[in-house]
PDB file of C-alpha atoms in Angstrom:
ATOM      1  CA  MET A  17      15.104   4.497   4.391  1.00  0.00           C
ATOM      2  CA  CYS A  18      12.188   6.858   3.953  1.00  0.00           C
ATOM      3  CA  VAL A  19      11.327   9.109   1.051  1.00  0.00           C
ATOM      4  CA  THR A  20       9.680  12.336   2.173  1.00  0.00           C
ATOM      5  CA  ILE A  21       7.503  14.399  -0.117  1.00  0.00           C
ATOM      6  CA  LEU A  22       8.046  18.126   0.492  1.00  0.00           C
ATOM      7  CA  HIS A  23       5.269  19.955  -1.336  1.00  0.00           C
ATOM      8  CA  ARG A  24       4.799  21.364  -3.871  1.00  0.00           C
ATOM      9  CA  HIS A  25       5.003  18.830  -5.339  1.00  0.00           C
ATOM     10  CA  THR A  26       7.878  16.809  -5.027  1.00  0.00           C
ATOM     11  CA  VAL A  27      11.291  16.847  -3.416  1.00  0.00           C
ATOM     12  CA  PHE A  28      12.745  13.839  -1.673  1.00  0.00           C
ATOM     13  CA  TYR A  29      15.365  13.322   1.002  1.00  0.00           C
ATOM     14  CA  THR A  30      16.749  10.395   2.984  1.00  0.00           C
ATOM     15  CA  PRO A  31      17.623  10.221   6.690  1.00  0.00           C
ATOM     16  CA  ASP A  32      21.273  10.952   5.906  1.00  0.00           C
ATOM     17  CA  MET A  33      20.181  14.227   4.302  1.00  0.00           C
ATOM     18  CA  GLN A  34      21.161  13.374   0.740  1.00  0.00           C
ATOM     19  CA  THR A  35      18.989  15.208  -1.747  1.00  0.00           C
ATOM     20  CA  LEU A  36      17.309  13.257  -4.484  1.00  0.00           C
ATOM     21  CA  GLU A  37      15.836  14.201  -7.803  1.00  0.00           C
ATOM     22  CA  HIS A  38      13.027  16.741  -8.156  1.00  0.00           C
ATOM     23  CA  GLN A  39       9.995  15.277  -9.856  1.00  0.00           C
ATOM     24  CA  GLU A  40       9.121  18.736 -11.157  1.00  0.00           C
ATOM     25  CA  THR A  41      11.652  21.259  -9.956  1.00  0.00           C
ATOM     26  CA  LYS A  42       9.759  24.254 -11.269  1.00  0.00           C
ATOM     27  CA  GLN A  43       6.762  23.374  -9.072  1.00  0.00           C
ATOM     28  CA  CYS A  44       8.697  23.266  -5.808  1.00  0.00           C
ATOM     29  CA  PRO A  45       8.380  26.665  -4.037  1.00  0.00           C
ATOM     30  CA  GLU A  46      11.100  28.121  -1.858  1.00  0.00           C
ATOM     31  CA  ARG A  47       8.933  28.087   1.276  1.00  0.00           C
ATOM     32  CA  TYR A  48       9.150  24.283   1.387  1.00  0.00           C
ATOM     33  CA  LEU A  49      12.828  23.874   0.630  1.00  0.00           C
ATOM     34  CA  GLU A  50      16.075  25.667   1.323  1.00  0.00           C
ATOM     35  CA  LYS A  51      18.921  24.125  -0.653  1.00  0.00           C
ATOM     36  CA  TRP A  52      21.715  22.604   1.322  1.00  0.00           C
ATOM     37  CA  ALA A  53      25.161  21.142   0.497  1.00  0.00           C
ATOM     38  CA  GLY A  54      27.382  18.546   2.177  1.00  0.00           C
ATOM     39  CA  GLU A  55      26.303  17.500   5.670  1.00  0.00           C
ATOM     40  CA  PRO A  56      24.427  20.425   7.231  1.00  0.00           C
ATOM     41  CA  GLU A  57      23.405  20.295  10.865  1.00  0.00           C
ATOM     42  CA  THR A  58      19.906  21.542  10.147  1.00  0.00           C
ATOM     43  CA  LEU A  59      17.332  21.004   7.414  1.00  0.00           C
ATOM     44  CA  HIS A  60      14.780  23.797   6.974  1.00  0.00           C
ATOM     45  CA  ILE A  61      11.296  22.712   6.005  1.00  0.00           C
ATOM     46  CA  ASN A  62       8.551  25.311   5.583  1.00  0.00           C
ATOM     47  CA  HIS A  63      10.681  27.773   7.592  1.00  0.00           C
ATOM     48  CA  LEU A  64      10.840  25.401  10.602  1.00  0.00           C
ATOM     49  CA  SER A  65      14.282  24.245  11.759  1.00  0.00           C
ATOM     50  CA  LEU A  66      14.512  20.602  12.753  1.00  0.00           C
ATOM     51  CA  SER A  67      17.711  18.943  13.963  1.00  0.00           C
ATOM     52  CA  LYS A  68      19.035  16.225  11.710  1.00  0.00           C
ATOM     53  CA  ASN A  69      19.107  13.692  14.549  1.00  0.00           C
ATOM     54  CA  ALA A  70      15.492  14.475  15.455  1.00  0.00           C
ATOM     55  CA  ILE A  71      14.397  13.876  11.869  1.00  0.00           C
ATOM     56  CA  LYS A  72      16.325  10.593  11.707  1.00  0.00           C
ATOM     57  CA  MET A  73      14.812   9.339  14.959  1.00  0.00           C
ATOM     58  CA  LYS A  74      11.293  10.336  13.904  1.00  0.00           C
ATOM     59  CA  LEU A  75      11.561   8.620  10.535  1.00  0.00           C
ATOM     60  CA  LEU A  76      13.124   5.456  11.972  1.00  0.00           C
ATOM     61  CA  PHE A  77      10.480   5.324  14.703  1.00  0.00           C
ATOM     62  CA  SER A  78       7.751   5.672  12.071  1.00  0.00           C
ATOM     63  CA  VAL A  79       9.177   2.805  10.004  1.00  0.00           C
ATOM     64  CA  VAL A  80       9.300   0.527  13.075  1.00  0.00           C
ATOM     65  CA  LEU A  81       5.687   1.346  13.901  1.00  0.00           C
ATOM     66  CA  LEU A  82       4.628   0.744  10.325  1.00  0.00           C
ATOM     67  CA  LEU A  83       6.143  -2.732  10.388  1.00  0.00           C
ATOM     68  CA  LEU A  84       4.030  -3.578  13.436  1.00  0.00           C
ATOM     69  CA  LEU A  85       0.761  -2.125  12.148  1.00  0.00           C
ATOM     70  CA  PRO A  86      -2.055  -4.204  10.625  1.00  0.00           C
ATOM     71  CA  ASN A  87      -2.799  -3.613   6.961  1.00  0.00           C
ATOM     72  CA  ARG A  88      -6.066  -1.717   6.395  1.00  0.00           C
ATOM     73  CA  THR A  89      -5.729  -0.605   2.814  1.00  0.00           C
ATOM     74  CA  SER A  90      -7.403  -1.190  -0.515  1.00  0.00           C
ATOM     75  CA  GLN A  91      -5.053  -3.890  -1.766  1.00  0.00           C
ATOM     76  CA  THR A  92      -4.756  -7.238  -3.524  1.00  0.00           C
ATOM     77  CA  SER A  93      -2.281 -10.107  -3.663  1.00  0.00           C
ATOM     78  CA  ASP A  94       1.275  -9.888  -2.307  1.00  0.00           C
ATOM     79  CA  VAL A  95       1.695  -6.108  -1.975  1.00  0.00           C
ATOM     80  CA  LYS A  96       0.530  -4.488   1.263  1.00  0.00           C
ATOM     81  CA  ILE A  97       0.541  -0.912   2.626  1.00  0.00           C
ATOM     82  CA  ALA A  98       0.763   0.010   6.307  1.00  0.00           C
ATOM     83  CA  ALA A  99       0.293   3.640   7.335  1.00  0.00           C
ATOM     84  CA  ILE A 100       0.468   6.181  10.131  1.00  0.00           C
ATOM     85  CA  PRO A 101      -2.239   7.310  10.847  1.00  0.00           C
ATOM     86  CA  LEU A 102      -4.082   3.996  10.486  1.00  0.00           C
ATOM     87  CA  PRO A 103      -6.331   3.732   7.411  1.00  0.00           C
ATOM     88  CA  SER A 104      -9.964   2.718   7.630  1.00  0.00           C
ATOM     89  CA  THR A 105     -11.067  -0.688   6.370  1.00  0.00           C
ATOM     90  CA  ASP A 106     -11.689   0.811   2.930  1.00  0.00           C
ATOM     91  CA  GLY A 107      -8.200   2.341   2.713  1.00  0.00           C
ATOM     92  CA  VAL A 108      -8.969   5.956   3.673  1.00  0.00           C
ATOM     93  CA  ILE A 109      -6.514   7.834   5.893  1.00  0.00           C
ATOM     94  CA  GLN A 110      -7.976  10.642   8.000  1.00  0.00           C
ATOM     95  CA  THR A 111      -5.504  13.504   8.510  1.00  0.00           C
ATOM     96  CA  GLU A 112      -5.290  17.284   8.839  1.00  0.00           C
ATOM     97  CA  LEU A 113      -3.327  20.155   7.313  1.00  0.00           C
ATOM     98  CA  GLN A 114       0.354  20.398   8.325  1.00  0.00           C
ATOM     99  CA  LYS A 115       0.352  16.830   9.689  1.00  0.00           C
ATOM    100  CA  ILE A 116       2.668  14.035   8.500  1.00  0.00           C
ATOM    101  CA  VAL A 117       1.483  10.820   6.838  1.00  0.00           C
ATOM    102  CA  SER A 118       3.897   7.850   6.649  1.00  0.00           C
ATOM    103  CA  LEU A 119       3.330   4.982   4.221  1.00  0.00           C
ATOM    104  CA  LEU A 120       5.160   1.648   4.061  1.00  0.00           C
ATOM    105  CA  CYS A 121       4.693  -0.724   1.134  1.00  0.00           C
ATOM    106  CA  THR A 122       5.921  -4.328   1.529  1.00  0.00           C
ATOM    107  CA  LEU A 123       6.139  -7.349  -0.732  1.00  0.00           C
ATOM    108  CA  GLU A 124       5.020 -10.015   1.706  1.00  0.00           C
ATOM    109  CA  SER A 125       5.213 -13.308  -0.165  1.00  0.00           C
ATOM    110  CA  GLY A 126       5.285 -15.033  -3.508  1.00  0.00           C
ATOM    111  CA  ALA A 127       8.031 -16.047  -5.920  1.00  0.00           C
ATOM    112  CA  HIS A 128       8.907 -12.936  -7.900  1.00  0.00           C
ATOM    113  CA  ASP A 129      12.061 -12.582  -9.972  1.00  0.00           C
ATOM    114  CA  ASN A 130      11.795  -8.805  -9.925  1.00  0.00           C
ATOM    115  CA  LYS A 131      10.911  -7.481  -6.465  1.00  0.00           C
ATOM    116  CA  GLU A 132      11.056  -3.776  -7.341  1.00  0.00           C
ATOM    117  CA  LEU A 133       8.150  -1.693  -6.053  1.00  0.00           C
ATOM    118  CA  VAL A 134       6.661   1.413  -7.692  1.00  0.00           C
ATOM    119  CA  TRP A 135       4.765   4.289  -6.020  1.00  0.00           C
ATOM    120  CA  LEU A 136       2.169   6.433  -7.782  1.00  0.00           C
ATOM    121  CA  ARG A 137       0.410   9.590  -6.593  1.00  0.00           C
ATOM    122  CA  ASN A 138      -2.866  10.038  -8.465  1.00  0.00           C
ATOM    123  CA  GLY A 139      -1.369   7.962 -11.271  1.00  0.00           C
ATOM    124  CA  ALA A 140       1.915   9.929 -11.499  1.00  0.00           C
ATOM    125  CA  ALA A 141       5.154   8.117 -10.635  1.00  0.00           C
ATOM    126  CA  VAL A 142       6.984   9.032  -7.427  1.00  0.00           C
ATOM    127  CA  ASN A 143      10.781   9.081  -7.760  1.00  0.00           C
ATOM    128  CA  LEU A 144      12.465   6.633  -5.403  1.00  0.00           C
ATOM    129  CA  MET A 145      16.074   6.076  -4.407  1.00  0.00           C
ATOM    130  CA  ASP A 146      17.553   2.706  -5.375  1.00  0.00           C
ATOM    131  CA  GLY A 147      17.720   1.521  -1.768  1.00  0.00           C
ATOM    132  CA  ASN A 148      14.032   2.294  -1.323  1.00  0.00           C
ATOM    133  CA  LYS A 149      12.570   0.101  -4.046  1.00  0.00           C
ATOM    134  CA  GLU A 150      12.990  -3.634  -3.432  1.00  0.00           C
ATOM    135  CA  ASN A 151      10.756  -5.653  -1.088  1.00  0.00           C
ATOM    136  CA  ARG A 152       9.952  -2.640   1.068  1.00  0.00           C
ATOM    137  CA  SER A 153       9.467   1.036   0.215  1.00  0.00           C
ATOM    138  CA  SER A 154       8.521   4.036   2.371  1.00  0.00           C
ATOM    139  CA  VAL A 155       6.936   7.367   1.452  1.00  0.00           C
ATOM    140  CA  CYS A 156       6.190  10.265   3.805  1.00  0.00           C
ATOM    141  CA  ILE A 157       3.928  13.220   3.004  1.00  0.00           C
ATOM    142  CA  SER A 158       5.229  16.208   4.959  1.00  0.00           C
ATOM    143  CA  PRO A 159       3.471  18.473   5.507  1.00  0.00           C
ATOM    144  CA  VAL A 160      -0.036  17.615   4.363  1.00  0.00           C
ATOM    145  CA  ILE A 161      -1.483  20.461   2.259  1.00  0.00           C
ATOM    146  CA  TYR A 162      -4.836  21.348   0.682  1.00  0.00           C
ATOM    147  CA  GLU A 163      -3.924  19.623  -2.590  1.00  0.00           C
ATOM    148  CA  ASP A 164      -3.500  16.290  -0.796  1.00  0.00           C
ATOM    149  CA  GLU A 165      -7.246  16.081  -0.142  1.00  0.00           C
ATOM    150  CA  GLY A 166      -8.494  13.056  -2.087  1.00  0.00           C
ATOM    151  CA  ALA A 167      -4.995  12.090  -3.288  1.00  0.00           C
ATOM    152  CA  THR A 168      -4.546   8.343  -3.852  1.00  0.00           C
ATOM    153  CA  PHE A 169      -1.164   6.710  -3.244  1.00  0.00           C
ATOM    154  CA  THR A 170      -0.703   3.369  -4.987  1.00  0.00           C
ATOM    155  CA  CYS A 171       2.117   0.859  -4.611  1.00  0.00           C
ATOM    156  CA  HIS A 172       2.521  -2.018  -7.050  1.00  0.00           C
ATOM    157  CA  LEU A 173       5.067  -4.597  -8.146  1.00  0.00           C
ATOM    158  CA  LYS A 174       6.882  -3.217 -11.187  1.00  0.00           C
ATOM    159  CA  SER A 175       6.955  -6.592 -12.954  1.00  0.00           C
ATOM    160  CA  ASN A 176       3.300  -7.349 -12.269  1.00  0.00           C
ATOM    161  CA  THR A 177       0.853  -4.494 -11.714  1.00  0.00           C
ATOM    162  CA  SER A 178      -1.864  -6.898 -10.541  1.00  0.00           C
ATOM    163  CA  HIS A 179       0.010  -6.999  -7.239  1.00  0.00           C
ATOM    164  CA  THR A 180      -1.077  -3.601  -5.964  1.00  0.00           C
ATOM    165  CA  ALA A 181      -2.309  -1.690  -2.918  1.00  0.00           C
ATOM    166  CA  SER A 182      -3.560   1.861  -2.428  1.00  0.00           C
ATOM    167  CA  VAL A 183      -4.660   4.369   0.183  1.00  0.00           C
ATOM    168  CA  THR A 184      -6.525   7.666  -0.172  1.00  0.00           C
ATOM    169  CA  LEU A 185      -6.079  10.770   1.985  1.00  0.00           C
ATOM    170  CA  ASN A 186      -9.058  12.565   3.499  1.00  0.00           C
ATOM    171  CA  VAL A 187      -7.650  15.910   4.662  1.00  0.00           C
ATOM    172  CA  THR A 188      -9.915  17.778   7.072  1.00  0.00           C
ATOM    173  CA  TYR A 189      -9.511  21.480   7.860  1.00  0.00           C
ATOM    174  CA  GLN A 190     -11.535  24.421   9.104  1.00  0.00           C
ATOM    175  CA  ALA A 191     -12.144  27.688   7.298  1.00  0.00           C
ATOM    176  CA  ASP A 192      -9.243  30.093   7.801  1.00  0.00           C
ATOM    177  CA  LEU A 193     -11.305  32.847   9.355  1.00  0.00           C
ATOM    178  CA  SER A 194     -10.468  35.095  12.315  1.00  0.00           C
ATOM    179  CA  GLY A 195      -9.579  38.617  13.410  1.00  0.00           C
ATOM    180  CA  SER A 196     -10.979  41.961  12.295  1.00  0.00           C
ATOM    181  CA  GLU A 197     -10.503  44.436   9.464  1.00  0.00           C
ATOM    182  CA  GLU A 198     -10.974  48.200   9.248  1.00  0.00           C
ATOM    183  CA  VAL A 199     -12.692  49.338   6.053  1.00  0.00           C
ATOM    184  CA  THR A 200     -13.120  52.946   4.915  1.00  0.00           C
ATOM    185  CA  VAL A 201     -15.295  53.719   1.921  1.00  0.00           C
ATOM    186  CA  GLU A 202     -16.772  56.892   0.397  1.00  0.00           C
ATOM    187  CA  GLU A 203     -20.464  57.447  -0.063  1.00  0.00           C
ATOM    188  CA  GLU A 204     -21.840  56.268  -3.415  1.00  0.00           C
ATOM    189  CA  ALA A 205     -18.779  54.036  -3.952  1.00  0.00           C
ATOM    190  CA  SER A 206     -19.026  50.235  -4.156  1.00  0.00           C
ATOM    191  CA  LEU A 207     -18.076  47.980  -1.258  1.00  0.00           C
ATOM    192  CA  VAL A 208     -16.962  44.320  -1.176  1.00  0.00           C
ATOM    193  CA  MET A 209     -16.100  42.300   1.940  1.00  0.00           C
ATOM    194  CA  GLN A 210     -14.993  38.684   1.796  1.00  0.00           C
ATOM    195  CA  CYS A 211     -14.257  35.754   4.114  1.00  0.00           C
ATOM    196  CA  ASN A 212     -12.655  32.356   3.554  1.00  0.00           C
ATOM    197  CA  THR A 213     -15.129  29.455   3.358  1.00  0.00           C
ATOM    198  CA  ARG A 214     -12.816  26.694   2.121  1.00  0.00           C
ATOM    199  CA  ALA A 215     -13.277  23.760   4.515  1.00  0.00           C
ATOM    200  CA  ASN A 216     -13.498  19.972   4.728  1.00  0.00           C
ATOM    201  CA  PRO A 217     -16.002  18.734   5.692  1.00  0.00           C
ATOM    202  CA  ALA A 218     -18.101  21.337   3.916  1.00  0.00           C
ATOM    203  CA  LEU A 219     -19.538  24.159   6.002  1.00  0.00           C
ATOM    204  CA  THR A 220     -23.152  23.811   7.093  1.00  0.00           C
ATOM    205  CA  SER A 221     -23.764  27.569   7.007  1.00  0.00           C
ATOM    206  CA  VAL A 222     -22.247  30.975   6.235  1.00  0.00           C
ATOM    207  CA  SER A 223     -23.942  34.111   7.561  1.00  0.00           C
ATOM    208  CA  TRP A 224     -23.401  37.879   7.404  1.00  0.00           C
ATOM    209  CA  LYS A 225     -24.531  40.277  10.132  1.00  0.00           C
ATOM    210  CA  LEU A 226     -24.598  44.077  10.383  1.00  0.00           C
ATOM    211  CA  ASN A 227     -24.579  45.525  13.914  1.00  0.00           C
ATOM    212  CA  GLY A 228     -25.695  42.171  15.327  1.00  0.00           C
ATOM    213  CA  SER A 229     -28.590  41.532  12.926  1.00  0.00           C
ATOM    214  CA  LEU A 230     -28.604  39.298   9.860  1.00  0.00           C
ATOM    215  CA  VAL A 231     -28.067  41.270   6.663  1.00  0.00           C
ATOM    216  CA  ASP A 232     -31.372  41.681   4.827  1.00  0.00           C
ATOM    217  CA  LEU A 233     -30.666  40.880   1.189  1.00  0.00           C
ATOM    218  CA  SER A 234     -34.105  42.151   0.127  1.00  0.00           C
ATOM    219  CA  GLN A 235     -33.156  45.762   0.846  1.00  0.00           C
ATOM    220  CA  GLY A 236     -30.169  48.034   1.260  1.00  0.00           C
ATOM    221  CA  GLY A 237     -28.565  46.973  -2.006  1.00  0.00           C
ATOM    222  CA  PHE A 238     -26.825  43.952  -0.453  1.00  0.00           C
ATOM    223  CA  MET A 239     -25.813  40.877  -2.441  1.00  0.00           C
ATOM    224  CA  VAL A 240     -23.963  37.735  -1.254  1.00  0.00           C
ATOM    225  CA  THR A 241     -21.945  35.378  -3.480  1.00  0.00           C
ATOM    226  CA  ASN A 242     -20.196  32.143  -2.491  1.00  0.00           C
ATOM    227  CA  ASP A 243     -18.038  29.965  -4.742  1.00  0.00           C
ATOM    228  CA  GLY A 244     -17.189  27.387  -2.055  1.00  0.00           C
ATOM    229  CA  ILE A 245     -13.851  29.050  -1.320  1.00  0.00           C
ATOM    230  CA  THR A 246     -14.831  32.653  -0.593  1.00  0.00           C
ATOM    231  CA  SER A 247     -18.069  34.305   0.531  1.00  0.00           C
ATOM    232  CA  LYS A 248     -18.434  37.949  -0.561  1.00  0.00           C
ATOM    233  CA  LEU A 249     -20.867  40.622   0.612  1.00  0.00           C
ATOM    234  CA  HIS A 250     -21.395  43.272  -2.085  1.00  0.00           C
ATOM    235  CA  VAL A 251     -22.877  46.775  -1.868  1.00  0.00           C
ATOM    236  CA  GLY A 252     -23.298  48.516  -5.209  1.00  0.00           C
ATOM    237  CA  LYS A 253     -23.734  52.097  -3.914  1.00  0.00           C
ATOM    238  CA  VAL A 254     -22.820  52.905  -0.323  1.00  0.00           C
ATOM    239  CA  GLU A 255     -25.005  55.112   1.874  1.00  0.00           C
ATOM    240  CA  ARG A 256     -23.817  56.068   5.355  1.00  0.00           C
ATOM    241  CA  SER A 257     -27.225  55.643   6.987  1.00  0.00           C
ATOM    242  CA  LEU A 258     -27.608  52.114   5.597  1.00  0.00           C
ATOM    243  CA  HIS A 259     -24.161  50.621   5.374  1.00  0.00           C
ATOM    244  CA  GLU A 260     -21.915  52.038   8.100  1.00  0.00           C
ATOM    245  CA  GLY A 261     -21.300  49.772  11.107  1.00  0.00           C
ATOM    246  CA  LEU A 262     -19.839  46.479  12.321  1.00  0.00           C
ATOM    247  CA  TYR A 263     -20.167  43.527   9.947  1.00  0.00           C
ATOM    248  CA  GLN A 264     -19.537  39.914  10.957  1.00  0.00           C
ATOM    249  CA  CYS A 265     -19.013  36.872   8.737  1.00  0.00           C
ATOM    250  CA  THR A 266     -19.614  33.571  10.586  1.00  0.00           C
ATOM    251  CA  THR A 267     -19.005  30.044   9.296  1.00  0.00           C
ATOM    252  CA  THR A 268     -20.279  26.842  10.908  1.00  0.00           C
ATOM    253  CA  SER A 269     -18.481  23.509  10.499  1.00  0.00           C
ATOM    254  CA  PRO A 270     -19.933  20.138  11.589  1.00  0.00           C
ATOM    255  CA  MET A 271     -16.443  19.194  12.858  1.00  0.00           C
ATOM    256  CA  TYR A 272     -14.838  22.438  14.046  1.00  0.00           C
ATOM    257  CA  GLY A 273     -17.829  24.575  15.076  1.00  0.00           C
ATOM    258  CA  GLU A 274     -18.116  28.340  14.464  1.00  0.00           C
ATOM    259  CA  ARG A 275     -15.465  30.808  13.298  1.00  0.00           C
ATOM    260  CA  SER A 276     -15.940  34.530  12.646  1.00  0.00           C
ATOM    261  CA  LYS A 277     -14.309  37.608  11.185  1.00  0.00           C
ATOM    262  CA  THR A 278     -15.469  41.196  11.694  1.00  0.00           C
ATOM    263  CA  PHE A 279     -15.300  44.284   9.468  1.00  0.00           C
ATOM    264  CA  GLN A 280     -15.646  47.793  10.899  1.00  0.00           C
ATOM    265  CA  VAL A 281     -16.948  49.880   8.007  1.00  0.00           C
ATOM    266  CA  THR A 282     -16.635  53.666   8.122  1.00  0.00           C
ATOM    267  CA  VAL A 283     -18.371  55.725   5.428  1.00  0.00           C
ATOM    268  CA  THR A 284     -16.851  59.116   4.556  1.00  0.00           C
ATOM    269  CA  GLU A 285     -18.212  62.003   2.491  1.00  0.00           C
ATOM    270  CA  LYS A 286     -17.801  61.821  -1.224  1.00  0.00           C
ATOM    271  CA  THR A 287     -14.850  63.858  -2.459  1.00  0.00           C
ATOM    272  CA  ILE A 288     -14.937  65.827  -5.682  1.00  0.00           C
ATOM    273  CA  LYS A 289     -12.328  64.403  -7.972  1.00  0.00           C
ATOM    274  CA  PHE A 290     -11.037  66.374 -10.917  1.00  0.00           C
ATOM    275  CA  PRO A 291      -9.924  64.432 -13.969  1.00  0.00           C
ATOM    276  CA  LEU A 292      -6.179  64.991 -14.077  1.00  0.00           C
ATOM    277  CA  MET A 293      -5.434  64.317 -17.742  1.00  0.00           C
ATOM    278  CA  PRO A 294      -8.134  66.614 -19.184  1.00  0.00           C
ATOM    279  CA  MET A 295      -6.968  69.361 -16.820  1.00  0.00           C
ATOM    280  CA  ILE A 296      -3.369  68.994 -17.991  1.00  0.00           C
ATOM    281  CA  ALA A 297      -4.473  69.019 -21.614  1.00  0.00           C
ATOM    282  CA  GLY A 298      -6.533  72.179 -21.013  1.00  0.00           C
ATOM    283  CA  LEU A 299      -3.629  73.955 -19.317  1.00  0.00           C
ATOM    284  CA  VAL A 300      -1.343  73.052 -22.204  1.00  0.00           C
ATOM    285  CA  VAL A 301      -3.831  74.485 -24.713  1.00  0.00           C
ATOM    286  CA  VAL A 302      -4.318  77.674 -22.698  1.00  0.00           C
ATOM    287  CA  GLY A 303      -0.561  78.100 -22.258  1.00  0.00           C
ATOM    288  CA  ALA A 304       0.151  77.534 -25.926  1.00  0.00           C
ATOM    289  CA  THR A 305      -2.580  79.990 -26.934  1.00  0.00           C
ATOM    290  CA  GLY A 306      -1.234  82.625 -24.563  1.00  0.00           C
ATOM    291  CA  LEU A 307       2.313  82.142 -25.839  1.00  0.00           C
ATOM    292  CA  LEU A 308       1.196  82.564 -29.447  1.00  0.00           C
ATOM    293  CA  ALA A 309      -0.673  85.743 -28.504  1.00  0.00           C
ATOM    294  CA  VAL A 310       2.430  87.198 -26.843  1.00  0.00           C
ATOM    295  CA  VAL A 311       4.622  86.336 -29.824  1.00  0.00           C
ATOM    296  CA  SER A 312       2.149  87.896 -32.231  1.00  0.00           C
ATOM    297  CA  ARG A 313       1.869  91.040 -30.139  1.00  0.00           C
ATOM    298  CA  TRP A 314       5.640  91.328 -29.862  1.00  0.00           C
ATOM    299  CA  LYS A 315       6.001  91.220 -33.648  1.00  0.00           C
ATOM    300  CA  LYS A 316       3.547  94.101 -34.005  1.00  0.00           C
ATOM    301  CA  ILE A 317       5.424  96.183 -31.412  1.00  0.00           C
ATOM    302  CA  THR A 318       8.732  95.529 -33.199  1.00  0.00           C
ATOM    303  CA  ARG A 319       7.331  96.724 -36.531  1.00  0.00           C
ATOM    304  CA  CYS A 320       6.050  99.944 -34.983  1.00  0.00           C
ATOM    305  CA  CYS A 321       9.462 100.701 -33.476  1.00  0.00           C
ATOM    306  CA  LYS A 322      11.238 100.221 -36.816  1.00  0.00           C
ATOM    307  CA  LYS A 323       8.978 102.759 -38.441  1.00  0.00           C
TER     308      LYS A 323
END
């Protein structure tokens, strides 16, 4: 029996498709779970349809493999963790976004009255079904997401926490950067272009080019900011002769190489914009003044006629 974690950040199910308790229901978005009832033929995860039999076979196959794998986790005493993919000698599992990580915790030996096992994710308890607690307990992370980077999964004996084992996920991914974007901006307006720089391992470089040449930050009113997630190229006051053209943002990763995104910037003439509200207010005043003048004039005409 395998407990699968469907982010974010925790819903469990068993191979027979019975739903279990939400750890925090309000944090589980719809894109990772479509509710089902009874015995459906298909379970939808992250908008991908997988047959029930295929899921069962995959989970059972993973458990069999886990039982045969050597233990390479940070662990002590009678509790051991096997994993797919295999951990390093210091208990680190290398994986990527959207992959699946399977963990199997076993109580291998020792005389213990209470053989119940407990799973923790970064110190927070993982809810387990009763049949997935004693002697052997499985947890699957599916799919791996950004927030799993650096997450530590710990398994320990409930009656004696000194019997414990743990593994830590190292999630690698490249910057999500590709394609092109058309940008139209008026002269003298401000301009901001941005590209995604979130990556693991960290990027070795991020560069901006204009018409094939590196952007010169010492002139042209350019400024670049980077918070580790997004790189932004700013222009405070656009001039057609300086700022129109093809921009390219390029990131370099020591693992995934280069990725780029382009921006075709077109600068248009500045349009004269009239302030709408003051104009409306002025028209109201003029109209009211004119109406009062007509009313006053009409009263004078009426008096003359009576005479």
